[in-house]
Amino acid sequence: MNDSPARHLALQGASNFRDLGGYVTYDGRTTRWRHIFRSNHLGQLTAADVEIVRALGVRSAFDFRGVEERATGICAVSEITVHSLPIEPTVIAALRAEVARGALTGPVALELMRESYRNYVRHNTHSFRALFGHLLEDRAPLVIHCTAGKDRTGFASALILHALGVPDDVIAEDYLLTNSHYKRDASSVSDLPADVLDAIGSVEASFLDAAFDAASRDYGDVETYLRDGLKLRPAERTALRERYLQS
């Protein structure tokens, strides 16, 4: 009998709101339930959704959306303090450039997605570093999100789970849960072919692999990226684990 809390919370206005709790680490500890949530944006929550999020006790949100994205989806929960860690979206502009060249296909779209993940490491490590600073200082429960809660949020969540000692295969499983839950806004991008929309509206393991490969290329390996890129020294790593793991 499984008496664990629900991992996915079926909110009407946020399809991808999930808990990072309940994952077993290499040393047999478990990520704490109801401490760290990951989600798509919180600007379309219904009144009932707001009550659910309030009941969870969420007080802080870490928002990876760019400037224009934030303006069109203000957090609907007044008690939540939103911390902006902006990573401007680049994929749609790159896709449209390929359309203009007459070169856009599904495989091209997938490679542009992988490149965007490599760029999280190359150009946006400062935002992920800032997130870990907040995780060490802020009080849980908290939520991490972007627009869809799948790419910027997906990489951030994978980094958190890695730092806590969760095995790679479990991290990949959590990442891919987006494909079971995320319902994309059909009106958000309508000028691209269906196979391209499918490519960018879901996640695949190769996206996350591309980010970790970039970390390995630039830093030697992912552990060194956590240490030197995200500035998680042993003391910070221990503090993170004490805060977000249970025996």
Short mmCIF file of C-alpha atoms in Angstrom, two decimals:
data_model
loop_
_atom_site.label_atom_id
_atom_site.label_comp_id
_atom_site.label_asym_id
_atom_site.label_seq_id
_atom_site.Cartn_x
_atom_site.Cartn_y
_atom_site.Cartn_z
CA MET A 1 0.00 0.00 0.00
CA ASN A 2 1.43 3.35 -1.07
CA ASP A 3 0.56 6.16 1.33
CA SER A 4 2.92 8.71 -0.23
CA PRO A 5 1.50 12.11 -1.21
CA ALA A 6 0.50 12.65 -4.82
CA ARG A 7 3.48 13.58 -6.97
CA HIS A 8 1.40 15.34 -9.62
CA LEU A 9 -1.21 17.84 -8.46
CA ALA A 10 -3.92 18.10 -11.08
CA LEU A 11 -4.53 21.84 -11.06
CA GLN A 12 -6.95 23.30 -13.58
CA GLY A 13 -4.66 26.19 -14.50
CA ALA A 14 -1.25 24.49 -14.28
CA SER A 15 -0.95 21.03 -15.80
CA ASN A 16 2.65 20.29 -14.80
CA PHE A 17 2.72 21.03 -11.04
CA ARG A 18 4.76 18.26 -9.40
CA ASP A 19 6.52 17.39 -6.17
CA LEU A 20 10.23 16.44 -6.13
CA GLY A 21 9.78 14.41 -2.96
CA GLY A 22 10.01 10.67 -2.43
CA TYR A 23 13.11 9.91 -4.50
CA VAL A 24 15.69 7.63 -2.88
CA THR A 25 19.33 8.74 -3.00
CA TYR A 26 22.48 6.66 -3.42
CA ASP A 27 22.97 6.58 0.35
CA GLY A 28 19.43 5.46 1.13
CA ARG A 29 17.95 8.79 2.16
CA THR A 30 14.82 10.23 0.52
CA THR A 31 13.98 13.65 -0.89
CA ARG A 32 11.44 15.34 1.36
CA TRP A 33 7.85 15.51 0.20
CA ARG A 34 6.08 18.87 0.00
CA HIS A 35 9.31 20.91 0.10
CA ILE A 36 10.23 21.56 -3.54
CA PHE A 37 7.67 21.73 -6.31
CA ARG A 38 8.23 22.21 -10.04
CA SER A 39 5.59 23.64 -12.34
CA ASN A 40 4.59 25.47 -15.44
CA HIS A 41 3.71 29.12 -14.82
CA LEU A 42 1.23 30.15 -12.15
CA GLY A 43 -0.57 32.91 -14.04
CA GLN A 44 -3.67 30.90 -14.98
CA LEU A 45 -4.51 29.27 -11.66
CA THR A 46 -8.21 29.10 -10.83
CA ALA A 47 -9.58 30.13 -7.44
CA ALA A 48 -9.67 26.44 -6.47
CA ASP A 49 -6.04 26.01 -7.61
CA VAL A 50 -4.98 28.98 -5.49
CA GLU A 51 -6.52 27.36 -2.43
CA ILE A 52 -4.65 24.10 -3.13
CA VAL A 53 -1.33 25.93 -3.47
CA ARG A 54 -2.05 27.93 -0.32
CA ALA A 55 -2.78 24.72 1.56
CA LEU A 56 0.63 23.39 0.48
CA GLY A 57 2.18 26.38 2.24
CA VAL A 58 4.15 27.62 -0.78
CA ARG A 59 5.58 31.07 -0.08
CA SER A 60 8.38 31.42 -2.64
CA ALA A 61 8.56 30.95 -6.40
CA PHE A 62 11.72 30.92 -8.50
CA ASP A 63 10.77 32.00 -12.00
CA PHE A 64 13.06 31.33 -14.98
CA ARG A 65 10.84 33.13 -17.50
CA GLY A 66 12.10 36.03 -19.57
CA VAL A 67 10.81 39.58 -19.30
CA GLU A 68 7.93 39.35 -21.80
CA GLU A 69 6.89 35.91 -20.55
CA ARG A 70 6.58 37.16 -16.98
CA ALA A 71 4.46 40.12 -18.01
CA THR A 72 1.81 37.88 -19.57
CA GLY A 73 1.42 35.49 -16.63
CA ILE A 74 1.61 37.11 -13.20
CA CYS A 75 1.55 34.67 -10.27
CA ALA A 76 -2.04 34.25 -9.09
CA VAL A 77 -1.17 33.53 -5.44
CA SER A 78 -0.72 36.81 -3.60
CA GLU A 79 1.21 35.28 -0.67
CA ILE A 80 3.96 33.94 -2.91
CA THR A 81 7.11 36.04 -3.25
CA VAL A 82 8.40 35.65 -6.80
CA HIS A 83 12.16 35.70 -7.39
CA SER A 84 13.05 36.29 -11.04
CA LEU A 85 15.99 34.26 -12.41
CA PRO A 86 15.47 35.12 -16.07
CA ILE A 87 16.58 32.91 -18.92
CA GLU A 88 15.22 34.42 -22.09
CA PRO A 89 13.62 31.91 -24.46
CA THR A 90 15.48 31.39 -27.73
CA VAL A 91 13.95 28.36 -29.43
CA ILE A 92 10.93 29.96 -31.10
CA ALA A 93 13.07 32.68 -32.69
CA ALA A 94 15.53 30.05 -33.91
CA LEU A 95 12.70 27.96 -35.32
CA ARG A 96 11.26 30.92 -37.18
CA ALA A 97 14.68 31.67 -38.63
CA GLU A 98 14.75 28.12 -40.00
CA VAL A 99 11.25 28.64 -41.45
CA ALA A 100 12.52 31.73 -43.23
CA ARG A 101 15.36 29.66 -44.71
CA GLY A 102 12.92 26.94 -45.73
CA ALA A 103 14.90 24.46 -43.65
CA LEU A 104 12.64 23.66 -40.72
CA THR A 105 11.88 19.98 -40.04
CA GLY A 106 11.11 17.94 -36.94
CA PRO A 107 14.73 16.75 -36.58
CA VAL A 108 15.98 20.34 -36.94
CA ALA A 109 13.59 21.38 -34.17
CA LEU A 110 14.89 18.62 -31.91
CA GLU A 111 18.48 19.73 -32.47
CA LEU A 112 17.53 23.34 -31.68
CA MET A 113 16.03 22.09 -28.43
CA ARG A 114 19.26 20.25 -27.59
CA GLU A 115 21.26 23.39 -28.39
CA SER A 116 19.07 25.45 -26.07
CA TYR A 117 19.90 23.01 -23.26
CA ARG A 118 23.62 23.27 -24.00
CA ASN A 119 23.21 27.03 -23.70
CA TYR A 120 21.77 26.68 -20.21
CA VAL A 121 25.28 25.63 -19.20
CA ARG A 122 27.21 27.93 -21.55
CA HIS A 123 25.24 31.14 -20.97
CA ASN A 124 22.83 30.77 -18.04
CA THR A 125 24.76 29.04 -15.28
CA HIS A 126 24.47 32.24 -13.22
CA SER A 127 20.69 31.79 -12.99
CA PHE A 128 20.99 28.21 -11.80
CA ARG A 129 23.70 29.26 -9.35
CA ALA A 130 21.33 31.90 -7.97
CA LEU A 131 18.63 29.25 -7.56
CA PHE A 132 20.89 27.13 -5.37
CA GLY A 133 21.72 30.19 -3.29
CA HIS A 134 17.99 30.60 -2.66
CA LEU A 135 17.53 26.90 -1.90
CA LEU A 136 20.15 27.25 0.84
CA GLU A 137 18.59 30.40 2.31
CA ASP A 138 14.86 30.31 1.64
CA ARG A 139 12.21 28.39 3.50
CA ALA A 140 10.40 25.49 1.90
CA PRO A 141 7.81 24.79 0.59
CA LEU A 142 8.79 26.53 -2.61
CA VAL A 143 8.13 26.18 -6.33
CA ILE A 144 10.43 26.41 -9.34
CA HIS A 145 8.88 27.22 -12.69
CA CYS A 146 9.21 28.71 -16.15
CA THR A 147 6.45 28.92 -18.77
CA ALA A 148 5.89 25.23 -19.53
CA GLY A 149 7.81 23.86 -16.56
CA LYS A 150 9.67 21.43 -18.77
CA ASP A 151 12.98 22.82 -20.09
CA ARG A 152 14.51 25.51 -17.89
CA THR A 153 12.63 24.04 -14.94
CA GLY A 154 13.48 20.51 -16.06
CA PHE A 155 17.20 21.20 -16.06
CA ALA A 156 16.99 23.02 -12.72
CA SER A 157 15.11 20.09 -11.17
CA ALA A 158 17.63 17.61 -12.56
CA LEU A 159 20.47 19.65 -11.04
CA ILE A 160 18.73 19.71 -7.66
CA LEU A 161 18.14 15.97 -7.66
CA HIS A 162 21.73 15.34 -8.78
CA ALA A 163 23.07 17.57 -6.00
CA LEU A 164 20.97 15.64 -3.48
CA GLY A 165 22.35 12.30 -4.66
CA VAL A 166 19.42 10.90 -6.65
CA PRO A 167 20.54 8.36 -9.31
CA ASP A 168 20.66 9.44 -12.94
CA ASP A 169 17.96 7.01 -14.10
CA VAL A 170 15.52 8.35 -11.51
CA ILE A 171 16.37 11.94 -12.49
CA ALA A 172 15.58 11.04 -16.11
CA GLU A 173 12.26 9.47 -15.09
CA ASP A 174 11.25 12.61 -13.21
CA TYR A 175 12.24 14.77 -16.16
CA LEU A 176 10.18 12.69 -18.61
CA LEU A 177 7.03 12.88 -16.45
CA THR A 178 6.35 16.15 -18.26
CA ASN A 179 5.21 14.09 -21.24
CA SER A 180 2.47 12.54 -19.11
CA HIS A 181 1.17 15.75 -17.60
CA TYR A 182 1.97 18.91 -19.54
CA LYS A 183 -0.83 20.27 -21.69
CA ARG A 184 0.51 22.96 -23.96
CA ASP A 185 -1.46 26.10 -24.73
CA ALA A 186 -2.66 25.52 -28.28
CA SER A 187 -2.90 29.27 -28.89
CA SER A 188 0.66 30.10 -27.86
CA VAL A 189 2.42 29.25 -31.13
CA SER A 190 0.32 28.53 -34.18
CA ASP A 191 2.57 29.35 -37.12
CA LEU A 192 4.79 26.27 -36.94
CA PRO A 193 4.25 22.79 -38.41
CA ALA A 194 2.61 20.12 -36.25
CA ASP A 195 5.71 17.91 -36.04
CA VAL A 196 7.74 20.90 -34.90
CA LEU A 197 5.17 21.81 -32.26
CA ASP A 198 5.31 18.21 -31.06
CA ALA A 199 9.09 18.38 -30.85
CA ILE A 200 9.13 21.55 -28.77
CA GLY A 201 5.99 20.75 -26.76
CA SER A 202 7.43 17.65 -25.11
CA VAL A 203 10.72 16.48 -23.64
CA GLU A 204 13.08 13.69 -24.56
CA ALA A 205 16.09 12.25 -22.81
CA SER A 206 18.47 13.66 -25.42
CA PHE A 207 17.61 17.22 -24.33
CA LEU A 208 18.71 16.69 -20.75
CA ASP A 209 21.69 14.64 -21.94
CA ALA A 210 22.78 17.59 -24.09
CA ALA A 211 22.89 19.87 -21.05
CA PHE A 212 24.85 17.40 -18.95
CA ASP A 213 27.21 16.74 -21.88
CA ALA A 214 27.85 20.49 -22.11
CA ALA A 215 28.58 20.57 -18.39
CA SER A 216 31.04 17.72 -18.82
CA ARG A 217 32.73 19.38 -21.80
CA ASP A 218 33.09 22.75 -20.11
CA TYR A 219 33.84 21.61 -16.55
CA GLY A 220 35.14 18.04 -16.86
CA ASP A 221 32.08 16.32 -15.38
CA VAL A 222 28.74 17.17 -13.78
CA GLU A 223 30.08 16.99 -10.23
CA THR A 224 32.69 19.62 -11.09
CA TYR A 225 29.97 21.74 -12.70
CA LEU A 226 28.06 21.66 -9.41
CA ARG A 227 31.20 22.67 -7.53
CA ASP A 228 32.72 25.25 -9.86
CA GLY A 229 29.74 26.40 -11.94
CA LEU A 230 27.05 26.41 -9.26
CA LYS A 231 29.50 27.04 -6.38
CA LEU A 232 28.26 24.10 -4.32
CA ARG A 233 31.23 23.41 -2.10
CA PRO A 234 31.10 20.46 0.32
CA ALA A 235 29.58 22.60 3.10
CA GLU A 236 26.81 23.86 0.81
CA ARG A 237 26.17 20.37 -0.49
CA THR A 238 25.85 19.06 3.07
CA ALA A 239 23.51 21.89 4.04
CA LEU A 240 21.37 21.25 0.97
CA ARG A 241 21.09 17.57 1.79
CA GLU A 242 20.26 18.23 5.45
CA ARG A 243 17.50 20.58 4.41
CA TYR A 244 15.87 18.58 1.61
CA LEU A 245 16.53 14.93 2.53
CA GLN A 246 15.16 12.72 5.26
CA SER A 247 16.59 9.45 6.57
#
